[in-house]
Coordinates of C-alpha atoms in Angstrom, one line a residue:
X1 CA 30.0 64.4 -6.7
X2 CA 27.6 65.0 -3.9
X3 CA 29.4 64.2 -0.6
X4 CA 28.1 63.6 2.7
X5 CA 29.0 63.2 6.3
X6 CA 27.2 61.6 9.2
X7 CA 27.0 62.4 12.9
X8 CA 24.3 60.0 13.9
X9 CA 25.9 57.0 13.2
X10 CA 25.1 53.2 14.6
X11 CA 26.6 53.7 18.0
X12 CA 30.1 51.8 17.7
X13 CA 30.5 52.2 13.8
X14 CA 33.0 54.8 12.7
X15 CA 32.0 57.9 10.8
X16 CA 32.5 56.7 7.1
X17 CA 31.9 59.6 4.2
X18 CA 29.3 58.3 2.3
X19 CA 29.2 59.6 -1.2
X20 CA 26.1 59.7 -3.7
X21 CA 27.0 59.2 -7.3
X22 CA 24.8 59.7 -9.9
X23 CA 25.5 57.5 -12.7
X24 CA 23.8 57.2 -16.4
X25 CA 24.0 53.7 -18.0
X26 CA 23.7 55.3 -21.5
X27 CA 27.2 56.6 -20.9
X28 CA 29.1 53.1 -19.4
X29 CA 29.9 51.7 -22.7
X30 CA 28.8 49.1 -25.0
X31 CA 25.8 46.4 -23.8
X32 CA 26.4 43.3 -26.1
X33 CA 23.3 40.6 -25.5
X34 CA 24.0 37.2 -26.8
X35 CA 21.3 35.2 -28.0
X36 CA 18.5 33.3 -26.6
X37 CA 18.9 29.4 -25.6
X38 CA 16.8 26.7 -27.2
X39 CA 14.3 27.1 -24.1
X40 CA 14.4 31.1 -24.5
X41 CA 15.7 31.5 -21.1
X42 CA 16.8 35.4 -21.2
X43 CA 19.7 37.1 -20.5
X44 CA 21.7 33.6 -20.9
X45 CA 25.0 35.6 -21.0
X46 CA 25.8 39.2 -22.1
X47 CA 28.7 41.7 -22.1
X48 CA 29.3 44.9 -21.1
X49 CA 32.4 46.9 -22.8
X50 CA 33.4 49.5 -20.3
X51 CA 34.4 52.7 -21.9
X52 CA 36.5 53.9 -18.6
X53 CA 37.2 57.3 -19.9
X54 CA 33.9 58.6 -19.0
X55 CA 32.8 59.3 -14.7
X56 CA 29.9 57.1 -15.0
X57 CA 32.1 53.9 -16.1
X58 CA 35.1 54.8 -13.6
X59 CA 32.2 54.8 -11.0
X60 CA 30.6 51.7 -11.8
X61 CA 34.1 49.9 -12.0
X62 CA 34.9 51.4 -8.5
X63 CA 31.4 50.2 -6.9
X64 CA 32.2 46.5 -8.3
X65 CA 35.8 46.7 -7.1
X66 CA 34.1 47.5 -3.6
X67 CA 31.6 44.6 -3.9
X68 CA 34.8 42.3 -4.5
X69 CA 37.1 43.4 -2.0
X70 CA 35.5 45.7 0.8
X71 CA 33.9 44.6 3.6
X72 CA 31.1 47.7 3.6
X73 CA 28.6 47.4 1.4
X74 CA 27.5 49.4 -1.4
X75 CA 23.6 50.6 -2.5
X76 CA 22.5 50.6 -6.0
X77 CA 19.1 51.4 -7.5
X78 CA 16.7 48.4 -8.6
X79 CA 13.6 48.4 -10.6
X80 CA 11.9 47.5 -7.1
X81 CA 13.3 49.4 -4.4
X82 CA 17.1 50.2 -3.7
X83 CA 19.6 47.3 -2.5
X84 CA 22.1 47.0 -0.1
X85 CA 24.9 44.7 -1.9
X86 CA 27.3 42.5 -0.8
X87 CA 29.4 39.8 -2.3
X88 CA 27.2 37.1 -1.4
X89 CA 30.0 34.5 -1.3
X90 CA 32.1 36.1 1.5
X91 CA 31.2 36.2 5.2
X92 CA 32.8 39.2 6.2
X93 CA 31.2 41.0 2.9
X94 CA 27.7 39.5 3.9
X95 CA 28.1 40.6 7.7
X96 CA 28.5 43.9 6.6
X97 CA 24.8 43.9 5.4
X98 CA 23.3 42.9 8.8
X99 CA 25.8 45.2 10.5
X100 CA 24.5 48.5 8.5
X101 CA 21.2 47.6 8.3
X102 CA 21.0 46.2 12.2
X103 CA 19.3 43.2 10.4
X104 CA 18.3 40.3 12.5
X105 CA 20.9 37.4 11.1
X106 CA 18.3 34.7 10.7
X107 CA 16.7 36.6 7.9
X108 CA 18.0 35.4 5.0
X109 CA 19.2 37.9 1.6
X110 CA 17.8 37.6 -1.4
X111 CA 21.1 36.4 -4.0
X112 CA 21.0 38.5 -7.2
X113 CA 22.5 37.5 -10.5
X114 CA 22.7 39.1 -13.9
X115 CA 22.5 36.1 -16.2
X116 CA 21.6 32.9 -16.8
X117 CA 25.1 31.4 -17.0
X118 CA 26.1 33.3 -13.6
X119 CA 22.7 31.3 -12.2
X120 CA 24.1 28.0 -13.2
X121 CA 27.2 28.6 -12.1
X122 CA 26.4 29.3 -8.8
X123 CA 24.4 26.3 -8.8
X124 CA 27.2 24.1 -9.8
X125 CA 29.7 25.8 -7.0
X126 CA 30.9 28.7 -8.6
X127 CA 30.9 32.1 -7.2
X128 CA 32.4 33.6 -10.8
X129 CA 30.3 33.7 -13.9
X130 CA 33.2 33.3 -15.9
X131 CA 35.4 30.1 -14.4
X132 CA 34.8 27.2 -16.6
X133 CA 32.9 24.3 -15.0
X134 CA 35.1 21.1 -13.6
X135 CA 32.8 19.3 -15.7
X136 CA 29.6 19.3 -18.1
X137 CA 26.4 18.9 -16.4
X138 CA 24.3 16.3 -17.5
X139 CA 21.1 18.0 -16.3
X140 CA 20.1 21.7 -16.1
X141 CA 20.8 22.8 -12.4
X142 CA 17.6 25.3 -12.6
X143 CA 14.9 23.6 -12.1
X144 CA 12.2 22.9 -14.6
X145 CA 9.3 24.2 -13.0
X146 CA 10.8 27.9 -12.6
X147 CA 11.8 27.9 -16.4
X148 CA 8.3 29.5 -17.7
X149 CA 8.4 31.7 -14.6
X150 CA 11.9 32.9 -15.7
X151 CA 11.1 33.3 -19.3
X152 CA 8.4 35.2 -18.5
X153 CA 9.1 37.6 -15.7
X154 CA 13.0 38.1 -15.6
X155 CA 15.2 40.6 -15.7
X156 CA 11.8 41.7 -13.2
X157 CA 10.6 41.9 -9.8
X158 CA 10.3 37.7 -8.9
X159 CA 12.8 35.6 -6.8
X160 CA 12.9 31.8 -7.1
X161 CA 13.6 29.5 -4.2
X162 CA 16.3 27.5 -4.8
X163 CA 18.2 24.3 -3.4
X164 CA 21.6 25.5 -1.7
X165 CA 23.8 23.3 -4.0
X166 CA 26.0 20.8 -2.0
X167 CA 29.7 22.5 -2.2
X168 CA 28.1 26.1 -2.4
X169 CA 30.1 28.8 -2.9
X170 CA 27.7 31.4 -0.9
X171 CA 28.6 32.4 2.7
X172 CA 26.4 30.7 5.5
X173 CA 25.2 34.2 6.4
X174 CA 23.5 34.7 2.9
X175 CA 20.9 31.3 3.4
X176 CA 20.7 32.1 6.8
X177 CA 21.8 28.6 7.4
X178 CA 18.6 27.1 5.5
X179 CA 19.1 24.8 2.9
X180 CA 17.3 27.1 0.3
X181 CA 17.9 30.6 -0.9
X182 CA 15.9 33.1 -2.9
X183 CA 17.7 34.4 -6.3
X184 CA 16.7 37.0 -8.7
X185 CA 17.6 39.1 -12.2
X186 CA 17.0 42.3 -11.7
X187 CA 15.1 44.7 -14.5
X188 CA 17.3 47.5 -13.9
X189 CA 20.4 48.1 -16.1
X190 CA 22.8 49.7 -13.6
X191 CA 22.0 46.6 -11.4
X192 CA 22.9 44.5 -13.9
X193 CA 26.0 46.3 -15.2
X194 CA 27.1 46.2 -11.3
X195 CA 26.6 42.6 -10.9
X196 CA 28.2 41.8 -14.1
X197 CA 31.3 44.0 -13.5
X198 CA 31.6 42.4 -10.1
X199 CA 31.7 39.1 -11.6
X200 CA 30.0 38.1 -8.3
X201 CA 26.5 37.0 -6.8
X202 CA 25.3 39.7 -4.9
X203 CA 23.5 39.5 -1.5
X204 CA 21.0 42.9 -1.6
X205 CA 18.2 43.3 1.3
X206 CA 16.4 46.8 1.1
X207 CA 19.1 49.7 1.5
X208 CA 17.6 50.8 4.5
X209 CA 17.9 50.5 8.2
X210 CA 16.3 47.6 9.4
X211 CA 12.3 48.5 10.2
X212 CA 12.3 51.5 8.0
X213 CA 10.3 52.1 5.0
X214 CA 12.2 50.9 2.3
X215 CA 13.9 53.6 0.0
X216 CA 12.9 54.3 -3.4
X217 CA 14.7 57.0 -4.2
X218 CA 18.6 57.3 -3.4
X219 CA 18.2 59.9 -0.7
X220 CA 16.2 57.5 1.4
X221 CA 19.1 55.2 1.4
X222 CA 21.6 58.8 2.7
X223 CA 18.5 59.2 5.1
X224 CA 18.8 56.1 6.7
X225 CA 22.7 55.2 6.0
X226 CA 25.0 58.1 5.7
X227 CA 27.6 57.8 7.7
X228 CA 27.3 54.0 7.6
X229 CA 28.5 53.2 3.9
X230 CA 30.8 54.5 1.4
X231 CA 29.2 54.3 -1.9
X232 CA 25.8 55.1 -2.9
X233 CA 25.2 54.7 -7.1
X234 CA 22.1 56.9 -7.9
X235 CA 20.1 55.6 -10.3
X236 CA 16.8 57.5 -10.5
X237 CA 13.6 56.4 -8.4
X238 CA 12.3 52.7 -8.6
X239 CA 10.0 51.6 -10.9
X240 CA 7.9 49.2 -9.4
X241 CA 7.9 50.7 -5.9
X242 CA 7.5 47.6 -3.8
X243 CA 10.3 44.5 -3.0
X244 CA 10.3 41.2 -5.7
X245 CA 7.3 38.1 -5.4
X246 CA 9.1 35.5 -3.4
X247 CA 7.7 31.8 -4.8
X248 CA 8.6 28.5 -3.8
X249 CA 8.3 26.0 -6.4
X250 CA 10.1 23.1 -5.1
X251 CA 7.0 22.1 -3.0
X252 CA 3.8 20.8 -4.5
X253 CA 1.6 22.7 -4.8
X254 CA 3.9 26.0 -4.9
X255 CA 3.3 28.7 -3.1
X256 CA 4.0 32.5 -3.1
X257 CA 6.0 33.4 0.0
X258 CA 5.6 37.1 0.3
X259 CA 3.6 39.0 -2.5
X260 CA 5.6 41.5 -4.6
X261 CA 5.7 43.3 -8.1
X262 CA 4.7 39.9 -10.0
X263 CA 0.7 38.8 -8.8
X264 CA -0.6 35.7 -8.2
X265 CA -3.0 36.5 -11.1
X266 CA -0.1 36.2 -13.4
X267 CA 1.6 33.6 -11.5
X268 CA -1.2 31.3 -12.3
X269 CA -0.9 32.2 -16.2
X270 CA 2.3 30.5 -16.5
X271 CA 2.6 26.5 -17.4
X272 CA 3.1 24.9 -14.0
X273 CA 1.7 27.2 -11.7
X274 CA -1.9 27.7 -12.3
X275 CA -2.2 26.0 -8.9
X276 CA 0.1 27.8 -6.9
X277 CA -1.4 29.1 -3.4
X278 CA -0.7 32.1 -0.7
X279 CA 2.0 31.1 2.0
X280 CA 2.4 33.9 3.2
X281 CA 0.7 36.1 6.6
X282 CA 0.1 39.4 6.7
X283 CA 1.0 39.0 10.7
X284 CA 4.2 37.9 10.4
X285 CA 5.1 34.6 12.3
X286 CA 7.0 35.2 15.1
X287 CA 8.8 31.9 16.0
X288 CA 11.2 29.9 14.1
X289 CA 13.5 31.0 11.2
X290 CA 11.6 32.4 8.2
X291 CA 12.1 31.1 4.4
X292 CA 12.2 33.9 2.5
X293 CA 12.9 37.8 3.4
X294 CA 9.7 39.7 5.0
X295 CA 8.1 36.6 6.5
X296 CA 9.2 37.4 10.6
X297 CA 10.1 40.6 11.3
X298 CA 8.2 43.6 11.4
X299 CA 9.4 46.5 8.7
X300 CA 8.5 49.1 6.7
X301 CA 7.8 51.4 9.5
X302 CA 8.1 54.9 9.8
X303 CA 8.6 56.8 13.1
X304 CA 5.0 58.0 13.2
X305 CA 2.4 56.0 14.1
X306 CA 0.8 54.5 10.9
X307 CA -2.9 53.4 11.2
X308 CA -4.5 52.0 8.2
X309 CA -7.9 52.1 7.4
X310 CA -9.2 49.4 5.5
X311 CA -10.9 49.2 2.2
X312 CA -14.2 51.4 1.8
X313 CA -13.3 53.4 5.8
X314 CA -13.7 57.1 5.3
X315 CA -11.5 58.8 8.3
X316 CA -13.1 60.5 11.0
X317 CA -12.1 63.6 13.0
X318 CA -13.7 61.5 16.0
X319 CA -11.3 58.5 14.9
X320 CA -8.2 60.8 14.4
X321 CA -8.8 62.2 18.2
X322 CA -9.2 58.8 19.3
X323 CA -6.0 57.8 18.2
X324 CA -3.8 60.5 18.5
X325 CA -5.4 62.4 21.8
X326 CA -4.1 65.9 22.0
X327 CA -1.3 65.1 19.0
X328 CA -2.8 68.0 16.1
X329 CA -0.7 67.1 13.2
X330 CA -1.4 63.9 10.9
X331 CA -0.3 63.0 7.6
X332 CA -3.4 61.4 5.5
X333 CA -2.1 58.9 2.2
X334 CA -5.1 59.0 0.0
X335 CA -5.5 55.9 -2.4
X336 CA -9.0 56.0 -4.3
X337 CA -11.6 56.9 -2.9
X338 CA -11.1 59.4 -0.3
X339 CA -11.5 63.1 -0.8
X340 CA -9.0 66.2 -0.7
X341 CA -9.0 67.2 3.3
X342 CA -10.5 70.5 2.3
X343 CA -13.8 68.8 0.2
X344 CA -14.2 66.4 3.3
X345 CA -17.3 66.5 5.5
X346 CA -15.3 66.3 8.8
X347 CA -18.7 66.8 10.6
X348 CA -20.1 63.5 9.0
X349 CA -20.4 60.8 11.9
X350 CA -20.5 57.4 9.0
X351 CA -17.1 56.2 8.1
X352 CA -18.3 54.2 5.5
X353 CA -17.3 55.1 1.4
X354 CA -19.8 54.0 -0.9
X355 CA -19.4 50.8 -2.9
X356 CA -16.0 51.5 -5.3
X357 CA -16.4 50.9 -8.7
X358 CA -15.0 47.4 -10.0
X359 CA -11.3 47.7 -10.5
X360 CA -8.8 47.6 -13.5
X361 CA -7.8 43.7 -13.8
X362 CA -4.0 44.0 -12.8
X363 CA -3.3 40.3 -14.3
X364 CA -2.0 39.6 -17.5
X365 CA -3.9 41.1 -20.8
X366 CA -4.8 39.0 -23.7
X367 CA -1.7 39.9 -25.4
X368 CA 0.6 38.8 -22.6
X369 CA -1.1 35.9 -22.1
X370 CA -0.2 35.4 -25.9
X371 CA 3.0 36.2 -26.0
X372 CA 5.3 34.5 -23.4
X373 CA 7.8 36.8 -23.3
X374 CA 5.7 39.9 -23.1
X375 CA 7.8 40.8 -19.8
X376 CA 11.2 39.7 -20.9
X377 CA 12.8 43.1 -21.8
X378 CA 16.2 43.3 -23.7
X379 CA 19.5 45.2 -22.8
X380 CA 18.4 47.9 -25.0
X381 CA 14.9 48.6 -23.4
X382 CA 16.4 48.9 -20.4
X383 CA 18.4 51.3 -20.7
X384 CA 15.3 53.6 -21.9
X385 CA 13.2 52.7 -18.9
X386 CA 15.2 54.7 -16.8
X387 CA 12.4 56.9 -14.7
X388 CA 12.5 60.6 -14.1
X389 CA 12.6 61.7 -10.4
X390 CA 8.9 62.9 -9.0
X391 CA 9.1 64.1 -5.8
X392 CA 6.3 63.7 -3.0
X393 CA 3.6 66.2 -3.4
X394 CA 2.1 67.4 0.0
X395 CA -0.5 69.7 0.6
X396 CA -1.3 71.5 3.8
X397 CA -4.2 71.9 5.3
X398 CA -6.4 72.9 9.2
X399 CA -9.6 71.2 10.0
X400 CA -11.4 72.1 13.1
X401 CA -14.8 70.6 14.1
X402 CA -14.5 71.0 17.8
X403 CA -11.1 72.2 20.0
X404 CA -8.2 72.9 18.9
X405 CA -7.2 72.6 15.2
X406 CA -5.7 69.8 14.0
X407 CA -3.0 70.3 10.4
X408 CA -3.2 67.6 8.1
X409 CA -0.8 66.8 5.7
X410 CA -2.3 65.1 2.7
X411 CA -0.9 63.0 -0.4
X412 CA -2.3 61.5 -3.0
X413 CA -0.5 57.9 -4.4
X414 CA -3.7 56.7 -6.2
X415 CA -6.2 55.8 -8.1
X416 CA -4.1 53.2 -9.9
X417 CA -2.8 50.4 -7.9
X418 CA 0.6 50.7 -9.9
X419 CA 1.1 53.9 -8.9
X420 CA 0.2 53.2 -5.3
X421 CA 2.4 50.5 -5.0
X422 CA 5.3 52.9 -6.6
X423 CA 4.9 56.2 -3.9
X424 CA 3.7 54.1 -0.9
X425 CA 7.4 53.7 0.9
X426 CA 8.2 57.5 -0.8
X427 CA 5.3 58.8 0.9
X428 CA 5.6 57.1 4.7
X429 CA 9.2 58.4 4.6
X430 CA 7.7 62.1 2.7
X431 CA 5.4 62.3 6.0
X432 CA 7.5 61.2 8.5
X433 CA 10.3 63.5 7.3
X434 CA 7.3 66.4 8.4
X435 CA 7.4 64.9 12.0
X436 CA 3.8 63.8 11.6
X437 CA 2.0 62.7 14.9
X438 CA 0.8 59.7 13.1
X439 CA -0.6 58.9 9.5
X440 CA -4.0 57.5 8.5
X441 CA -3.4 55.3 4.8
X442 CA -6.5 54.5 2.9
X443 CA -6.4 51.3 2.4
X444 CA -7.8 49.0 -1.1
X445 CA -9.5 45.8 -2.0
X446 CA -7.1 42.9 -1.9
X447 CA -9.4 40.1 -0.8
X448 CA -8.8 38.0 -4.4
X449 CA -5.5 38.6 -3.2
X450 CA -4.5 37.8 -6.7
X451 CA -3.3 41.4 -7.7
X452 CA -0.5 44.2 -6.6
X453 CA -3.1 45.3 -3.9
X454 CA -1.9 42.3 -2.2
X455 CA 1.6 43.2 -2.0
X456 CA 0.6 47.3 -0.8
X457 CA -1.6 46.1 2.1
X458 CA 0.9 43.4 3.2
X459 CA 3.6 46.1 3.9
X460 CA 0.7 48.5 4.9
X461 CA -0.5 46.1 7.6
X462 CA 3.0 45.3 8.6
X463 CA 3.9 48.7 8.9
X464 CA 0.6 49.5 10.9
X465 CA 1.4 46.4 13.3
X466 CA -1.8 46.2 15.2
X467 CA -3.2 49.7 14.3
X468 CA -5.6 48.7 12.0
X469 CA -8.9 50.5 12.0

């Protein structure tokens, strides 16, 4: 086990050891899935038979014993980016979150589950997936309208609004006080296992300190939270690279609240929400509680200044001396159409790319539009998607057109918007870890809006703030 200790912790919080476990779902047991519903919802209820005489089990049982009972919270990895969990139905769990994270208490958390029957059962007044209902529902408590979305894109990266249910078993902190909250089933199977074995909802922002680049990998969370929590379960780096697609479908039309790993593009392939519209700003508003998570606050900010260039700007050494002054070393996050530093014609005063060739469509294909559950992955595929660590590659470099020479350090995320969307956070926090001046980010097209693009320039132009270029 990989132990670590802290000496810059939150002022007032005692040092805690924070250990980081890695832990390999192939060797926690036996997954049993049941079958699908009549309406093909998935994941309506599975089981997971613990085989405690192997590290990775003990672990797992001793990260869910933490979500039940302890008061600090506990990261885990997620097919989006890594979470911060909490048992989402007791205050003192739940304060723990904004306490770590120095998270503003009017944003609300995003509730995950880890089946269909836990869903239901929180929406009935439950906090256990297991304790029989007072009494038979006459009418699903999920709402109709998010049942195509669910068969379609969970376990995965989209969270549903739903009505806070009259005797409600989550803490006040969780919904923020709103009369909504945001729930999700993760595509990750240590996740799942977790929430399963904790028998609990669990309330998970980003595992990082509030305003940072969110982690992706589970030394981002140490980065940013040793000292401050116990238990981190490492799981590999995230898949998708970017936080869930937060929709609101109990309003007419329904709209997307913050773009995320699901687009609008395959939103609107669903039966229902063909008509479903943006809600969201890319300047987030700064007055009145937000609905979902990402809406007010500023985040996904490094230390270094970030300035992002939009679509089809070259960069400049005339730009990079205008915003830095006598600051020499930069980070550059290429995306697809800028050159290697060292092919670059610095001299060049146009800081216009050619036109970029048409891009990939990142909807749906023909075959997913086909096959409604296209997305829906089983127990079993899950447990083979776990990804293989690739660290940040960066390459050093001097350019020097007049003055003094300015050291660039330069990484590539791109061409493919996938993969942009997976090392954008990695490489912000890569960068900034180099005590960069300030970084340039190329930016791409997302004026459809209807794609991932739409999700990397919103946390691009929220973690530039006002230095757009």
């Amino acid at each position: 086990m990989d132990l670590a200790s802290d000496a810059s912790h939150t002022a007032g919080m005692p040092a805690i050891q924070t250990e980081v476990v890695g832990v390999d779902p192939s060797s926690l047991g036996t997954f049993i899935e049941s079958a699908r519903s009549d309406e093909g919802l998935p994941l309506e209820d599975w089981n997971l038979e613990l085989d405690l005489n192997t590290p990775d089990a003990q672990t797992l049982a001793e990260a869910a014993r933490l979500l039940r009972e302890s008061a600090i919270p506990v990261a885990f990895p997620t097919e989006t980016v890594y979470g911060l969990g909490a048992d989402a139905t007791r205050s003192s769990s739940v304060l723990g979150i904004f306490k770590t994270k120095q998270r503003p208490s009017d944003n609300p958390l995003i509730v995950h589950i880890a089946s269909i029957q836990q869903l239901r059962c929180l929406l009935l007044g439950s906090r256990s997936a297991t304790a029989p209902s007072l009494y038979e529902p006459i009418t699903d408590p999920i709402p109709d309208i998010y049942k195509p979305l669910i068969q379609r894109f969970w376990p995965g990266p989209l969270t549903i609004l739903l009505p806070v249910p009259e005797f409600s078993p989550l803490a006040e902190e969780t919904t923020a006080g709103l009369q909504t909250f945001g729930a999700r089933m993760p595509r990750n199977i240590l996740a799942l296992a977790l929430i399963k074995l904790a028998d609990r909802p669990i309330a998970a922002p980003s595992a990082n300190a509030s305003g940072k680049p969110s982690p992706t990998a589970a030394e981002h969370v140490l980065h940013d939270l040793n000292g401050r929590i116990e238990l981190i379960i490492d799981g590999g780096p995230c898949d998708v690279g970017v936080e869930s697609t937060v929709v609101d479908g109990l309003v007419k039309p329904p709209v997307v609240l913050r773009p995320g790993g699901v687009s609008l593009a395959e939103l609107r392939s669903v039966p229902g929400w063909a008509d479903v519209k943006i809600g969201y700003d890319d300047q987030a508003a700064k007055d009145g509680s937000p609905r979902a998570p990402g809406m007010k606050y500023r985040h996904y900010s490094p230390k270094a200044k970030v300035f992002l260039l939009e679509k089809r700007r070259r960069l400049t050494v005339k730009a990079m001396e205008a915003a830095t002054g006598p600051k020499r070393r930069i980070g550059i996050i290429r995306t697809k159409q800028w050159k290697r530093p060292a092919e670059e014609d610095w001299a060049a005063e146009d800081d216009h790319v050619p036109e970029e060739s048409a891009p990939e469509e990142e909807g749906p294909s023909a075959a997913q539009k086909s096959d409604p559950h296209t997305f829906t992955p089983t127990l079993a595929q899950m447990l083979a998607e776990q990804a293989k660590y690739q660290a940040t590659h960066i390459d050093e470099c001097q350019i020097q057109e007049h003055g003094d020479p300015i050291t660039v350090l330069d990484v590539k995320i791109g061409p493919d918007t996938k993969d942009i969307a997976r090392g954008l956070f990695s490489a912000l926090r890569a960068l900034d870890a180099k005590e960069v001046d300030a970084i340039f980010v190329e930016g791409i097209d997302d004026e459809h809006g209807d794609d991932l693009a739409a999700a990397v320039m919103n946390r691009l132009r929220k973690a530039a703030e006002t230095q757009v270029l």
